[in-house]
Coordinates of C-alpha atoms and ligand atoms in Angstrom, one line a residue:
Chain A
X194 CA -42.9 121.0 -60.2
X195 CA -39.8 119.0 -59.7
X196 CA -39.1 115.8 -57.8
X197 CA -35.9 115.6 -55.9
X198 CA -34.7 112.4 -54.2
X199 CA -32.0 112.7 -51.6
X200 CA -29.9 109.7 -50.4
X201 CA -32.9 107.4 -50.5
X202 CA -32.4 103.9 -49.0
X203 CA -35.1 101.3 -48.6
X204 CA -34.8 98.1 -46.7
X205 CA -37.6 95.5 -46.8
X206 CA -38.4 93.4 -43.7
X207 CA -35.7 95.1 -41.7
X208 CA -34.2 93.0 -38.9
X209 CA -35.5 89.6 -40.1
X210 CA -34.1 86.7 -42.2
X211 CA -36.0 88.2 -45.1
X212 CA -34.1 91.5 -44.9
X213 CA -33.5 93.0 -48.4
X214 CA -31.9 96.3 -49.3
X215 CA -33.8 97.3 -52.3
X216 CA -32.5 100.8 -52.7
X217 CA -29.1 102.0 -51.6
X218 CA -28.4 105.7 -51.3
X219 CA -30.2 106.9 -54.5
X220 CA -30.1 110.6 -55.3
X221 CA -31.9 111.9 -58.4
X222 CA -33.8 114.9 -59.8
X223 CA -36.7 114.8 -62.2
X224 CA -37.5 118.0 -63.9
X225 CA -40.8 119.4 -65.0
X226 CA -42.0 118.1 -68.4
X227 CA -39.3 115.5 -68.8
X228 CA -39.8 112.1 -70.3
X229 CA -37.6 109.7 -68.3
X230 CA -37.0 106.0 -68.9
X231 CA -36.2 103.9 -65.9
X232 CA -34.5 100.6 -66.9
X233 CA -32.9 97.8 -65.0
X234 CA -32.9 94.1 -64.5
X235 CA -35.7 92.4 -62.5
X236 CA -35.1 93.0 -58.8
X237 CA -32.9 96.1 -59.4
X238 CA -35.3 98.3 -57.4
X239 CA -37.2 100.1 -60.1
X240 CA -40.7 99.4 -58.6
X241 CA -39.5 100.2 -55.1
X242 CA -38.0 103.5 -56.3
X243 CA -41.2 104.7 -58.0
X244 CA -43.4 103.7 -55.1
X245 CA -41.5 106.1 -53.0
X246 CA -42.3 109.0 -55.3
X247 CA -45.9 109.3 -54.3
X248 CA -45.4 108.2 -50.7
X249 CA -47.0 104.8 -51.0
X250 CA -44.0 103.4 -49.2
X251 CA -42.0 105.5 -46.7
X252 CA -38.2 105.6 -47.1
X253 CA -36.0 103.8 -44.6
X254 CA -33.5 106.6 -45.0
X255 CA -33.4 109.8 -47.0
X256 CA -36.1 112.0 -48.3
X257 CA -38.3 112.8 -51.3
X258 CA -38.8 116.5 -52.0
X259 CA -41.7 117.7 -54.1
X260 CA -41.1 121.4 -55.1
X261 CA -38.7 121.5 -52.2
X262 CA -41.0 120.1 -49.6
X263 CA -40.6 116.6 -48.0
X264 CA -43.7 114.7 -49.0
X265 CA -43.9 112.9 -45.6
X266 CA -43.7 116.1 -43.6
X267 CA -47.4 116.6 -43.5
X268 CA -49.5 113.4 -43.6
X269 CA -52.6 115.3 -44.5
X270 CA -51.1 116.4 -47.7
X271 CA -50.1 112.9 -48.8
X272 CA -53.4 112.5 -50.7
X273 CA -52.7 115.6 -52.7
X274 CA -49.2 114.3 -53.4
X275 CA -50.8 111.1 -54.8
X276 CA -53.1 113.1 -57.0
X277 CA -50.3 115.2 -58.4
X278 CA -48.0 112.2 -59.0
X279 CA -50.1 109.5 -60.7
X280 CA -48.7 106.0 -60.3
X281 CA -49.9 103.1 -62.5
X282 CA -48.6 99.8 -61.0
X283 CA -47.4 96.9 -62.9
X284 CA -50.3 94.8 -64.3
X285 CA -52.7 97.7 -63.3
X286 CA -55.7 95.7 -64.7
X287 CA -55.6 93.7 -61.5
X288 CA -56.9 96.8 -59.6
X289 CA -60.1 97.0 -61.6
X290 CA -63.2 96.3 -59.4
X291 CA -66.2 98.4 -60.4
X292 CA -69.3 97.4 -62.3
X293 CA -68.6 99.6 -65.3
X294 CA -65.5 101.1 -67.0
X295 CA -66.8 104.6 -66.3
X296 CA -67.2 104.0 -62.6
X297 CA -63.8 102.4 -62.3
X298 CA -62.1 105.3 -63.9
X299 CA -64.0 107.7 -61.7
X300 CA -62.8 106.0 -58.5
X301 CA -59.6 108.1 -58.3
X302 CA -61.1 111.5 -58.9
X303 CA -64.0 110.7 -56.6
X304 CA -61.6 109.8 -53.8
X305 CA -59.8 113.1 -54.4
X306 CA -63.2 114.8 -53.8
X307 CA -63.1 116.8 -57.0
X308 CA -66.4 118.6 -58.1
X309 CA -68.8 116.4 -60.0
X310 CA -68.5 118.1 -63.4
X311 CA -64.7 118.0 -63.1
X312 CA -64.9 114.3 -62.4
X313 CA -67.0 113.7 -65.5
X314 CA -64.7 115.8 -67.7
X315 CA -61.6 114.1 -66.4
X316 CA -63.0 110.6 -66.9
X317 CA -64.1 111.2 -70.4
X318 CA -60.8 112.9 -71.4
X319 CA -58.7 110.2 -69.7
X320 CA -60.6 107.4 -71.6
X321 CA -60.3 109.3 -74.8
X322 CA -56.6 109.7 -74.4
X323 CA -56.0 106.0 -73.9
X324 CA -58.3 105.3 -76.9
X325 CA -61.3 103.7 -75.2
X326 CA -64.5 104.3 -77.3
X327 CA -67.6 105.7 -75.6
X328 CA -69.6 102.6 -76.3
X329 CA -67.4 100.7 -73.8
X330 CA -68.0 103.1 -70.9
X331 CA -71.0 101.2 -69.5
X332 CA -69.5 97.8 -70.0
X333 CA -68.0 95.7 -67.2
X334 CA -64.2 96.1 -67.2
X335 CA -63.9 92.4 -66.9
X336 CA -65.4 91.9 -70.4
X337 CA -62.6 93.8 -72.1
X338 CA -59.5 92.4 -73.8
X339 CA -56.2 92.4 -72.0
X340 CA -54.9 95.5 -73.7
X341 CA -58.2 97.4 -73.2
X342 CA -58.3 96.5 -69.5
X343 CA -54.8 97.9 -69.1
X344 CA -55.7 101.1 -70.8
X345 CA -58.8 101.5 -68.7
X346 CA -56.6 101.0 -65.6
X347 CA -54.1 103.6 -66.8
X348 CA -57.0 106.0 -67.5
X349 CA -58.0 105.4 -63.8
X350 CA -54.8 107.1 -62.8
X351 CA -54.9 109.8 -65.5
X352 CA -58.4 110.8 -64.5
X353 CA -56.9 112.3 -61.3
X354 CA -55.2 114.8 -63.6
X355 CA -51.7 114.2 -62.3
X356 CA -48.8 116.5 -63.2
X357 CA -46.5 113.5 -63.2
X358 CA -47.4 110.1 -64.6
X359 CA -45.4 107.1 -63.5
X360 CA -45.9 103.8 -65.4
X361 CA -44.5 100.5 -64.1
X362 CA -43.8 98.3 -67.1
X363 CA -47.0 99.3 -68.8
X364 CA -46.4 97.0 -71.8
X365 CA -45.4 93.8 -69.9
X366 CA -47.3 90.8 -71.3
X367 CA -49.1 92.6 -74.1
X368 CA -49.1 91.7 -77.8
X369 CA -47.4 94.1 -80.2
X370 CA -50.6 95.8 -81.0
X371 CA -51.6 96.4 -77.4
X372 CA -48.1 97.6 -76.7
X373 CA -48.1 100.1 -79.5
X374 CA -51.5 101.4 -78.5
X375 CA -50.3 102.1 -75.0
X376 CA -47.0 103.7 -76.0
X377 CA -48.9 105.9 -78.5
X378 CA -51.2 107.0 -75.8
X379 CA -48.3 107.8 -73.4
X380 CA -46.5 109.7 -76.2
X381 CA -49.6 111.8 -76.9
X382 CA -50.0 112.6 -73.3
X383 CA -46.5 113.9 -73.0
X384 CA -46.7 115.9 -76.2
X385 CA -50.2 117.3 -75.8
X386 CA -50.6 117.9 -72.0
X387 CA -46.9 118.4 -71.4
X388 CA -47.0 116.2 -68.3
X389 CA -43.8 114.7 -66.8
X390 CA -43.6 111.0 -67.6
X391 CA -41.5 108.3 -65.9
X392 CA -41.6 105.1 -67.9
X393 CA -40.3 101.9 -66.3
X394 CA -39.5 99.3 -68.8
X395 CA -37.0 96.7 -69.8
X396 CA -37.7 97.0 -73.5
X397 CA -34.8 99.1 -74.8
X398 CA -36.5 99.7 -78.1
X399 CA -39.5 101.2 -76.4
X400 CA -37.4 103.4 -74.2
X401 CA -35.0 104.4 -77.0
X402 CA -37.8 105.8 -79.2
X403 CA -39.6 107.8 -76.5
X404 CA -37.5 109.2 -73.7
X405 CA -35.3 112.2 -73.2
X406 CA -33.2 110.7 -70.4
X407 CA -32.5 107.2 -69.2
X408 CA -31.8 106.1 -65.7
X409 CA -30.2 102.6 -65.4
X410 CA -30.7 100.9 -62.1
X411 CA -28.5 98.0 -60.9
X412 CA -28.6 96.3 -57.5
X413 CA -30.5 99.2 -55.8
X414 CA -28.2 101.9 -57.1
X415 CA -28.2 104.2 -60.1
X416 CA -25.6 102.7 -62.5
X417 CA -26.0 105.1 -65.4
X418 CA -27.8 108.3 -66.1
X419 CA -28.0 110.3 -69.4
X420 CA -29.6 110.7 -72.8
X421 CA -30.3 107.6 -74.8
X422 CA -27.3 108.5 -77.0
X423 CA -25.0 108.5 -74.0
X424 CA -26.3 105.4 -72.3
X425 CA -26.6 103.1 -75.4
X426 CA -22.9 103.7 -76.3
X427 CA -22.0 101.5 -73.4
X428 CA -23.3 98.2 -74.8
X429 CA -20.8 96.1 -72.8
X430 CA -21.7 97.8 -69.5
X431 CA -25.4 97.3 -70.1
X432 CA -24.8 93.6 -70.8
X433 CA -22.8 93.1 -67.7
X434 CA -26.0 94.3 -65.8
X435 CA -28.1 91.8 -67.6
X436 CA -29.6 94.4 -70.0
X437 CA -29.4 94.7 -73.7
X438 CA -29.0 97.8 -75.9
X439 CA -31.4 98.3 -78.8
X440 CA -30.6 96.0 -81.8
X441 CA -29.2 98.9 -83.8
X442 CA -26.6 99.7 -81.2
X443 CA -25.2 96.2 -81.7
X444 CA -25.0 96.6 -85.4
X445 CA -23.0 99.8 -85.1
X446 CA -20.8 98.5 -82.3
X447 CA -20.0 95.5 -84.5
X448 CA -19.3 97.7 -87.5
X449 CA -16.9 99.8 -85.5
X450 CA -15.1 96.7 -84.3
X451 CA -14.6 95.7 -87.9
X452 CA -12.9 99.0 -88.5
X453 CA -15.6 101.0 -90.1
X454 CA -15.7 104.7 -89.1
X455 CA -19.3 104.8 -87.9
X456 CA -20.7 106.8 -84.9
X457 CA -21.7 104.7 -81.9
X458 CA -24.6 106.9 -80.7
X459 CA -27.1 105.6 -83.2
X460 CA -30.0 103.6 -81.7
X461 CA -33.1 104.0 -83.7
X462 CA -33.8 102.3 -87.1
X463 CA -34.6 105.6 -88.9
X464 CA -31.4 107.2 -87.7
X465 CA -29.4 104.1 -88.6
X466 CA -30.8 104.1 -92.2
X467 CA -29.8 107.7 -92.6
X468 CA -26.3 107.2 -91.3
X469 CA -25.7 104.0 -93.2
X470 CA -26.9 105.4 -96.5
X471 CA -24.6 108.4 -96.0
X472 CA -21.8 106.1 -95.2
X473 CA -22.2 104.0 -98.3
X474 CA -22.4 107.1 -100.4
X475 CA -19.1 108.4 -99.0
X476 CA -17.4 105.1 -99.5
X477 CA -18.5 104.6 -103.0
X478 CA -17.5 108.1 -104.1
Chain B
X700 CA -49.1 95.2 -41.0
X701 CA -50.4 92.5 -43.3
X702 CA -47.3 90.5 -42.6
X703 CA -48.1 90.1 -38.9
X704 CA -49.9 86.9 -39.7
X705 CA -47.3 84.3 -39.1
X706 CA -49.4 81.2 -39.6
X707 CA -48.1 79.2 -42.5
X708 CA -45.0 81.3 -42.7
X709 CA -41.8 79.3 -42.7
X710 CA -38.7 81.0 -41.3
X711 CA -35.8 79.8 -43.4
X712 CA -32.7 79.1 -41.3
X713 CA -30.8 75.9 -40.6
X714 CA -31.3 74.6 -37.1
X715 CA -31.6 71.2 -35.3
X716 CA -35.3 71.9 -35.0
X717 CA -35.7 72.7 -38.7
X718 CA -33.9 69.4 -39.6
X719 CA -36.2 67.2 -37.5
X720 CA -38.6 64.9 -39.3
X721 CA -41.9 66.8 -39.7
X722 CA -43.9 63.8 -38.3
X723 CA -41.8 64.0 -35.1
X724 CA -42.5 67.7 -34.8
X725 CA -46.2 67.2 -35.4
X726 CA -46.5 64.5 -32.8
X727 CA -44.5 66.6 -30.3
X728 CA -46.7 69.6 -30.9
X729 CA -49.8 67.5 -30.3
X730 CA -48.3 66.2 -27.0
X731 CA -47.3 69.7 -26.1
X732 CA -50.8 71.0 -26.6
X733 CA -52.4 68.2 -24.6
X734 CA -50.0 68.7 -21.7
X735 CA -50.9 72.4 -21.7
X736 CA -54.4 71.4 -20.6
X737 CA -53.1 68.9 -18.0
X738 CA -50.9 71.3 -16.1
X739 CA -52.6 72.5 -12.9
X740 CA -49.9 74.5 -11.2
X741 CA -47.8 77.6 -11.9
X742 CA -44.6 75.5 -11.4
X743 CA -45.9 73.4 -14.3
X744 CA -46.2 76.5 -16.5
X745 CA -42.7 77.6 -15.5
X746 CA -41.4 74.3 -16.6
X747 CA -43.3 74.5 -19.9
X748 CA -42.1 78.1 -20.5
X749 CA -38.6 77.0 -19.8
X750 CA -38.8 74.1 -22.2
X751 CA -40.4 76.3 -24.9
X752 CA -37.8 79.0 -24.6
X753 CA -35.0 76.4 -24.9
X754 CA -36.6 75.0 -28.1
X755 CA -37.0 78.5 -29.5
X756 CA -33.4 79.2 -28.7
X757 CA -32.3 76.0 -30.5
X758 CA -34.6 76.8 -33.5
X759 CA -32.7 80.1 -34.2
X760 CA -36.0 81.8 -35.0
X761 CA -36.1 85.3 -33.5
X762 CA -38.5 85.4 -30.6
X763 CA -40.1 88.5 -32.2
X764 CA -41.5 86.2 -34.9
X765 CA -43.1 83.8 -32.4
X766 CA -44.7 86.7 -30.6
X767 CA -46.2 88.1 -33.8
X768 CA -48.8 85.4 -33.8
X769 CA -50.1 86.6 -30.4
X770 CA -50.9 90.0 -31.7
X771 CA -53.6 88.6 -34.0
X772 CA -55.4 86.8 -31.2
X773 CA -55.0 89.6 -28.6
X774 CA -58.7 90.2 -28.6
X775 CA -59.5 86.6 -27.8
X776 CA -56.9 86.6 -25.0
X777 CA -58.4 89.8 -23.5
X778 CA -61.9 88.4 -23.8
X779 CA -60.9 85.2 -22.1
X780 CA -59.2 87.1 -19.3
X781 CA -62.2 89.3 -18.8
X782 CA -64.7 86.4 -18.6
X783 CA -62.5 84.4 -16.2
X784 CA -61.7 87.4 -14.0
X785 CA -65.2 88.5 -13.4
X786 CA -67.3 85.5 -13.9
X787 CA -65.5 83.0 -11.6
X788 CA -67.3 82.3 -8.4
X789 CA -65.1 81.9 -5.4
X790 CA -64.8 82.3 -1.7
X791 CA -62.5 85.3 -1.4
X792 CA -64.4 88.0 -3.0
X793 CA -62.2 91.1 -3.5
X794 CA -64.7 93.4 -5.3
X795 CA -68.2 93.1 -6.5
X796 CA -70.5 95.1 -8.8
X797 CA -73.8 93.7 -9.9
X798 CA -73.2 90.3 -11.3
X799 CA -69.5 91.0 -11.8
X800 CA -67.3 89.8 -9.0
X801 CA -63.5 89.7 -8.6
X802 CA -62.2 86.7 -6.7
X803 CA -58.8 85.4 -5.9
X804 CA -59.7 82.2 -7.7
X805 CA -60.8 84.3 -10.7
X806 CA -57.5 86.0 -10.9
X807 CA -55.6 82.7 -10.8
X808 CA -57.9 81.2 -13.4
X809 CA -57.6 84.1 -15.7
X810 CA -53.9 84.1 -15.4
X811 CA -53.7 80.4 -16.2
X812 CA -56.0 80.6 -19.1
X813 CA -54.1 83.5 -20.7
X814 CA -50.8 81.7 -20.2
X815 CA -52.3 78.6 -21.8
X816 CA -53.5 80.5 -24.8
X817 CA -50.2 82.3 -25.3
X818 CA -48.3 79.1 -24.9
X819 CA -50.6 77.4 -27.3
X820 CA -50.1 79.9 -30.1
X821 CA -46.3 80.2 -29.5
X822 CA -46.0 76.4 -29.5
X823 CA -47.8 75.9 -32.7
X824 CA -45.8 78.8 -34.3
X825 CA -42.6 76.9 -33.5
X826 CA -44.0 74.1 -35.6
X827 CA -45.1 76.2 -38.6
X828 CA -42.0 78.5 -38.5
X829 CA -39.5 75.6 -38.6
X830 CA -41.4 73.3 -41.0
X831 CA -42.0 74.0 -44.6
X832 CA -45.7 73.7 -45.5
X833 CA -44.9 70.8 -47.9
X834 CA -43.2 68.9 -45.1
X835 CA -46.1 69.6 -42.8
X836 CA -48.8 68.4 -45.1
X837 CA -46.7 65.3 -46.0
X838 CA -46.6 64.6 -42.2
X839 CA -50.3 65.1 -41.9
X840 CA -51.0 62.8 -44.8
X841 CA -48.8 60.2 -43.2
X842 CA -50.5 60.5 -39.8
X843 CA -54.0 60.2 -41.5
X844 CA -53.0 57.1 -43.3
X845 CA -54.6 54.7 -40.8
X846 CA -57.9 56.4 -41.4
X847 CA -57.9 55.8 -45.1
X848 CA -59.6 52.4 -44.5
X849 CA -62.6 54.1 -43.1
X850 CA -62.8 56.4 -46.2
X851 CA -60.9 59.5 -45.0
X852 CA -59.4 60.9 -48.2
X853 CA -56.0 61.5 -46.6
X854 CA -54.1 62.4 -49.7
X855 CA -56.7 64.8 -51.0
X856 CA -57.0 66.5 -47.6
X857 CA -53.2 66.9 -47.5
X858 CA -53.1 68.2 -51.1
X859 CA -55.8 70.8 -50.4
X860 CA -53.9 71.9 -47.3
X861 CA -50.6 72.1 -49.2
X862 CA -52.2 74.3 -51.8
X863 CA -54.0 76.5 -49.3
X864 CA -50.8 77.0 -47.3
X865 CA -48.8 77.6 -50.4
X866 CA -51.1 80.4 -51.5
X867 CA -51.2 82.3 -48.2
X868 CA -48.1 84.3 -48.8
X869 CA -49.0 84.8 -52.4
X870 CA -52.4 86.1 -51.5
X871 CA -50.9 88.3 -48.8
X872 CA -48.5 89.8 -51.3
X873 CA -51.3 90.3 -53.7
X874 CA -53.4 92.1 -51.1
X875 CA -50.5 94.3 -50.3
X876 CA -50.1 95.2 -54.0
X877 CA -53.8 95.8 -54.6
X878 CA -53.9 98.0 -51.4
X879 CA -51.0 100.1 -52.7
X880 CA -52.6 100.4 -56.1
X881 CA -55.9 101.6 -54.7
X882 CA -54.0 104.0 -52.3
X883 CA -52.3 105.5 -55.3
X884 CA -55.8 106.3 -56.5
X885 CA -56.6 108.0 -53.3
X886 CA -58.3 105.1 -51.5
X887 CA -58.4 105.5 -47.7
X888 CA -58.7 102.5 -45.5
X889 CA -58.1 104.0 -42.1
X890 CA -60.5 106.8 -41.6
X891 CA -64.3 107.0 -41.5
X892 CA -67.0 105.1 -39.5
X893 CA -67.5 101.3 -39.6
X894 CA -69.8 101.5 -42.6
X895 CA -67.3 103.6 -44.6
X896 CA -64.5 101.3 -43.6
X897 CA -66.4 98.2 -44.7
X898 CA -67.1 99.9 -48.0
X899 CA -63.5 100.8 -48.5
X900 CA -62.7 97.1 -48.5
X901 CA -64.6 96.5 -51.8
X902 CA -61.8 97.8 -54.0
X903 CA -59.5 95.3 -52.3
X904 CA -61.7 92.3 -52.1
X905 CA -63.1 92.2 -55.6
X906 CA -59.7 92.2 -57.3
X907 CA -58.4 89.8 -54.7
X908 CA -61.2 87.3 -55.3
X909 CA -60.9 87.5 -59.0
X910 CA -57.2 86.9 -58.9
X911 CA -57.6 84.0 -56.4
X912 CA -60.1 82.3 -58.8
X913 CA -57.8 82.9 -61.7
X914 CA -54.9 81.4 -59.9
X915 CA -57.0 78.4 -58.9
X916 CA -58.1 77.8 -62.4
X917 CA -54.6 78.1 -63.8
X918 CA -53.3 75.7 -61.1
X919 CA -56.0 73.2 -61.8
X920 CA -55.2 73.3 -65.5
X921 CA -51.4 72.9 -64.9
X922 CA -52.1 69.9 -62.6
X923 CA -54.3 68.3 -65.1
X924 CA -51.8 68.9 -67.9
X925 CA -49.3 66.9 -65.8
X926 CA -51.9 64.1 -65.4
X927 CA -52.4 64.6 -61.7
X928 CA -55.1 62.1 -60.6
X929 CA -54.9 61.9 -56.9
X930 CA -53.4 59.3 -54.6
X931 CA -53.4 56.1 -56.5
X932 CA -49.9 54.7 -57.4
X933 CA -48.4 58.0 -56.6
X934 CA -44.7 57.9 -55.4
X935 CA -42.8 60.6 -53.7
X936 CA -39.6 62.4 -54.6
X937 CA -38.7 63.2 -51.0
X938 CA -39.5 60.2 -48.8
X939 CA -39.6 60.8 -45.1
X940 CA -37.1 58.8 -43.2
X941 CA -36.4 58.8 -39.4
X942 CA -32.8 59.7 -38.5
X943 CA -31.0 59.2 -35.3
X944 CA -31.7 62.8 -34.2
X945 CA -35.5 62.1 -34.6
X946 CA -35.3 59.2 -32.2
X947 CA -33.3 61.4 -29.8
X948 CA -36.1 64.0 -30.0
X949 CA -38.7 61.4 -29.3
X950 CA -36.9 60.3 -26.2
X951 CA -36.7 63.9 -25.0
X952 CA -40.4 64.2 -25.7
X953 CA -40.9 61.2 -23.4
X954 CA -38.9 62.8 -20.7
X955 CA -41.0 65.9 -21.1
X956 CA -44.2 63.9 -20.6
X957 CA -42.8 62.2 -17.5
X958 CA -41.8 65.5 -16.1
X959 CA -45.3 67.0 -16.6
X960 CA -46.9 64.0 -14.8
X961 CA -44.3 64.3 -12.1
X962 CA -45.1 68.0 -11.6
X963 CA -48.8 67.2 -11.4
X964 CA -48.0 64.8 -8.7
X965 CA -45.8 67.2 -6.9
X966 CA -48.5 69.9 -6.9
X967 CA -51.0 67.4 -5.3
X968 CA -48.5 66.7 -2.5
X969 CA -47.5 70.3 -2.0
X970 CA -50.6 72.3 -2.9
X971 CA -49.3 75.4 -1.2
X972 CA -46.8 76.2 -3.9
X973 CA -49.8 76.4 -6.3
Ligands
LIG851 N1 -43.0 94.0 -50.7 C1 -41.8 93.5 -50.7 N2 -41.3 92.8 -49.6 C2 -40.1 92.3 -49.6 N3 -39.2 92.4 -50.6 C3 -39.5 93.1 -51.7 C4 -40.9 93.6 -51.8 N4 -40.9 94.2 -53.0 C5 -39.7 94.1 -53.6 N5 -38.9 93.4 -52.8 C6 -37.5 93.0 -53.1 O1 -36.8 94.2 -53.4 C7 -35.9 94.1 -54.5 C8 -36.3 95.1 -55.6 O2 -37.5 94.8 -56.1 P1 -38.3 95.7 -57.1 O3 -38.2 97.1 -56.7 O4 -39.7 95.1 -57.3 O5 -37.4 95.6 -58.4 P2 -37.8 95.7 -60.0 O6 -39.1 96.5 -60.0 O7 -36.7 96.4 -60.5 O8 -38.0 94.3 -60.5 C9 -36.1 92.6 -55.0 O9 -35.0 91.9 -54.6 C10 -37.4 92.2 -54.4 O10 -37.4 90.8 -54.1
LIG852 MG1 -41.0 95.9 -60.8

């Protein structure tokens, strides 16, 4: 299962005073089992891009290929595309509407007309994955805390058993605890089920820790693409796009500027500790 | 699709019509609507259409936007046309079936009513497309001022309208987002019978109401935190002042009224040009 995007352009409100080119000739491939981070300043087109991937909005120009087939070729298959590519919108808790947590999570798989037993199994496993305890299943989703609501909403997407999970800023507006719980759940999903994950975020620290590959968007275009090591070397470029690199990258860039011979591709605290201790050892010898 | 609703949607360009005082525009729209019901001839309608097209041209708003409002009341127009076409009694019966009869008078009446409705909608769209909601409600508050003495809460009415108008685009955007989110979970709003379609609205309406109430509560808190207490002793940041161009516009409005009366008179004298 691979997703290929060819020369995708999207213009909102075409032909009016509100016209806005949100995506400009974007080409990209996402491979099976990858964990991709999508970062960019507000308004750079991240949400627009991911909403194309499961056919929620049609391209103005270009095409999206799922296993080599244009997803808009056969309208009847669009529902299946949406099952295979699960998309959790930004602030997904605003989509909750059912009487109970269980029913809300079952909404997706029921729409997909899965067999009853499969729905039950999917719902329970999705809620388990995001860490919602069984005693909450029969509660109203509106009684839960902010972080719990969001996890229930993400479970609602997971319960369709997607092969690709796309999350639009899943940690926005959460406290550190809520944020860690969500990121843990996503990490578990990727490791245990091996599903492809696309994580939209503008927290570099979150992205740095988790992903294999980073896509940086700027002004509707892909500005950078590579492993975290490759991307976070370019602190200055990131800043010119209104982004920041992880804190550790700044420390190492500053050290290098002072003339210390340190590598620039360090971006997590653990790695930094190792490198610095090594460095100090070498210098003191 | 959801963006077809143009009411309360300001079109941001700079034009002489946009720059006019909102009170002037409001008054002129009133006059315009009243004249629509005074016209009794097709010549009159030609004149009004001509004037309207000229105003639209000056306003720099694409005509496409003006026409969008019509789509949403298409059903009412068709219904009106149907009633007038077949229910009008007249002398020259062209076709009859049961209680339905098609008469020459009916055709003319239906045509006039439809033109009237369309002109009504387009005319009011000109007002809302060229005036920001804030200006519009300020103007309404001003116009309602004389009625304060008899206990009409002019300021409160205007404030409620401002808030309502302000939140139309927000709620539309919100609806759009919620629809997309539920579609991503396989919701289907287009197929099925009437019952199924009505049921498929629940996943949109529940979140929409919840978010509307949340927004209302937040707004009320924010207003109270800034000591909002209604009309008393309240001053304005943007005071409305009449400019020379506003007086020019009023004079043109006067000319328009005279012309309408003139055309009425002409069609009495020369009834054959209908
Ligand atoms: N539904 C919409 N209608 C019109 N313009 C939109 C809509 N959604 C997004 N945009 C515009 O498209 C651009 C990209 O937005 P978006 O994809 O949401 O960026 P991001 O998710 O990176 O913040 C922005 O300028 C935004 O204002
Ligand atoms: Mg976004």
